[in-house]
Structures are given as C-alpha cells and as structure tokens.
Amino acid sequence: MTKEQRSQQLDTLQNVQITALQSAANGVLITDENGIIIWVNPAVTDLTGYKTQELLHKKTNLFRSHKHTDAFYQDMWETITAGKVWRGELINRRKDGTLYHEDQTITPVKNEEGEITNYIAIKQDITAYQKTVKKLRESDERFRLLVNTVNAYFYINEFSPQHQLKNRYISENIEKLTGYPPQKFLNDWDFWQTIIHPEDLQNWIKFSYKLSEGSSCELEYRILHKDGKVIWVNDNAQVTREENGTRVIYATLTDITERKQVENQIRHLATHDPLTNLPNRIMFREILEHAISYSKRNQQKLAVFFLDVNNFKHINDTYGHYIGDELLMAIAQRLRNNLREYDTVSRISGDEFTLITQQLKHSDHAEIVAKKIYEMLDGEYQLKTEKVQISVSVGGSIFPDHGADFESLIRRADEAMYQAKKSNPPYYKIYQEN
C-alpha cells in the first residue's frame, strides 16, 4: 500500500466513524460538563420532534416530563458527575407534548487530567416495547402474538433443587436473534451456554448462579449467531418464588449490538488521534499505567521513549501544513511497521510521539532501542509531492530505574529528549541525573 493510499484510508476511516454516528438508529446526544447540548444526530431530532438548532445550547431538562421525582434526577447526576456510567429508563416529553419511553445510557468523557468535559447519551426509543408489555398482561394469546413482533426476546426459566434450571418458555422470535428455533433451547437448557462468546462465559455462569440463588440481576454479554455473527445482548432477569418453593425467572433479552458499536466508535474517537489513528495522550496514560502495573507484578523492566521532529515548525512554514501532516502520518507508519508485540506507539501532541516497550531484559537495552528509533526516523521522507529531510530527538526513561509511576517516568523521558536536543548528533539519550 502506498503512502497516498494509507492517507486516503485514514481519511476514509474518520469519515466512516462520523457517518456511523450520524446514521445510527439510536439517538446520540453530546453535552458539555454542565449538561448543555452541543451535538445531536438525526435520530435525536426524529425521536423528540425538535430541530437540531432548537436543541443546541439548551439544557437536557428540555425533555423533562415530570413523571420522575427530583430524587430520580439527583441520583442520575450524582452518578455521572462521579465519573460513572448511568443507565436507565426514562419517560420524556416531545416538542408536541406527547410522552415517550426511552432506554438511555449516559457516559462521562474525561480529559487527560481526569476532569469531566462532556457527557454522551445514547437514547433508544422503547415506547412500543412498553406498550406491548402492558398489552401482554391482558391475554395469553396476545402475549404470544405481540412478543414476537417487538424487538425484544423473552424467556421463562424455573429452578428447583431437584431439577436445577430448566426452560419453561422462550419467545418464538428467538430464532431471529440466534438463528436457532426456540425448541432447540426448550429441549436443552445447556444449549444457550454453547452460543455464549467464550470471553463472556464466566460472567454468564456467575449470572446464572445468582439467579439460582434467588437474586434478580442484569448482564450484558455476547452470543454467537448460527451464521457466526457476534451479537451483544442485555439479559434482564427477575426472580419470583411460587407457592411450592420453585423459583421462576422472567427475563427479557434485548439486542444492544448497535449501541455497543456506537459506544466503541465514540470511545475510539475520544482516545485516538484523528490524523494518525494512533492512541492519543489520554489513551497513552491508560496504556502506560497498565504497563507499569503489569511490570510490577511480573518484576520486569519497561522503557518509555519521547520523540519529536527537530524544527518541525520550519517544515510547516516551508512546505505547508498539508505536507507537515503527511510527514506525521509517514512517521506514524514507520513506527507501526517496526513495533514488537510488546510495544505501543502514541501521538500525544503536534510532532511529539511516545513509545512504550515492555519486557525489557536489561536496562542497557533501552539505549539500543533508542538508537533503533532514531535511525528508523531520522533522515529522508519521500512524500506525495515533496522530498523532506528531517532530524529527530529521542529520550527515554526506564521503570523502575528512573521512576515507579506515570508522572516520574514521562517527566524523565521528556527531560532526556531535551538533553538529546542539546547534545551533538545522534540525538538520542536515556535519562541521566545532572
């Protein structure tokens, strides 16, 4: 793949991510830290009846229906201002005054200092579902017919010490979700376990154990469709006890795959540099802190390297910002192409990159890695329309030699990089006390 193709691929990826949020069936709404709306996708305007311009710069209490207590909203705000995700059902009011039910997830977004800067709400209209549930209580026949017309799936299990868990009922439309007919599950309780994603199986086993113990609970996990497709579901199970002592589990399964995809896209946009698609400063901190914890547990060394382009402003002034951006993408690609399994590269500011290399066998090896980075990046770059000669500076610090936490390691790697800049070529150094 040529550099031009890689650049086009990055541009395409960014456009796809934005388009995905714009075209998502679920509403996506972003506010500032005070709950002032700054962005909505078309699904929000379809759901609420408000135009985009009528929503921007307004508070989210514009939708309040007064069907919930002040304590309900206070609990919601206490949760998200504490940096936690809030998920629940709301009755809200459209512009025309009509009420609707929605399932809403609110996720706080933090900056690199850990301060909340935004909230992202994902809104799913469940009005039809709530109406259906109400009608289901009126007639067994309506129950059977209506359950299979909504975008939800139901099952009833029973548990007794003699018979353990067994399926009593499963909605006919389960085949739409799984690719398997309902009889497959009715005949064999254990069959459901075989279609759970292996990475989620242990959580589901704990979930089942809680149900058998009589605790109502909820779990999000992945299942594998008959055709191999991965589907995220929310399994909400309520436990009751019959007169004979049998515990009965009434549960609703909801397909939340699209919501998970939107959440992942939003997280990616918040934690990756849009130009190079590398982890940004926020993600770099998370990766390094995880690497430090891993190295402590396993009594291993790691190295952190800071690297930047000398006189990058001169390159931008001489060739223009477009060429400057192309150069940064070329640097990112060189770093990607030479990563080991235990290396992670990030772009944390304009022309500044970082590299974390784990499982360092000996402190002396850090200088070997720094030299390799320097020789890999220093020199000539053939870009689309220009041939650019650059010089880079590389500085590194070592865990635990130069620090045992994030702040001390990056400070000393940064100091080493500036020590390298002030020295004679080649411009690379491992941190040394002055």
PDB file of C-alpha atoms in Angstrom, residues 91 147 223:
ATOM      1  CA  ILE A  91     -40.318   8.933  30.335  1.00  0.00           C
ATOM      2  CA  VAL A 147     -43.985 -10.810  21.981  1.00  0.00           C
ATOM      3  CA  ILE A 223     -23.668 -14.502  21.834  1.00  0.00           C
TER       4      ILE A 223
END
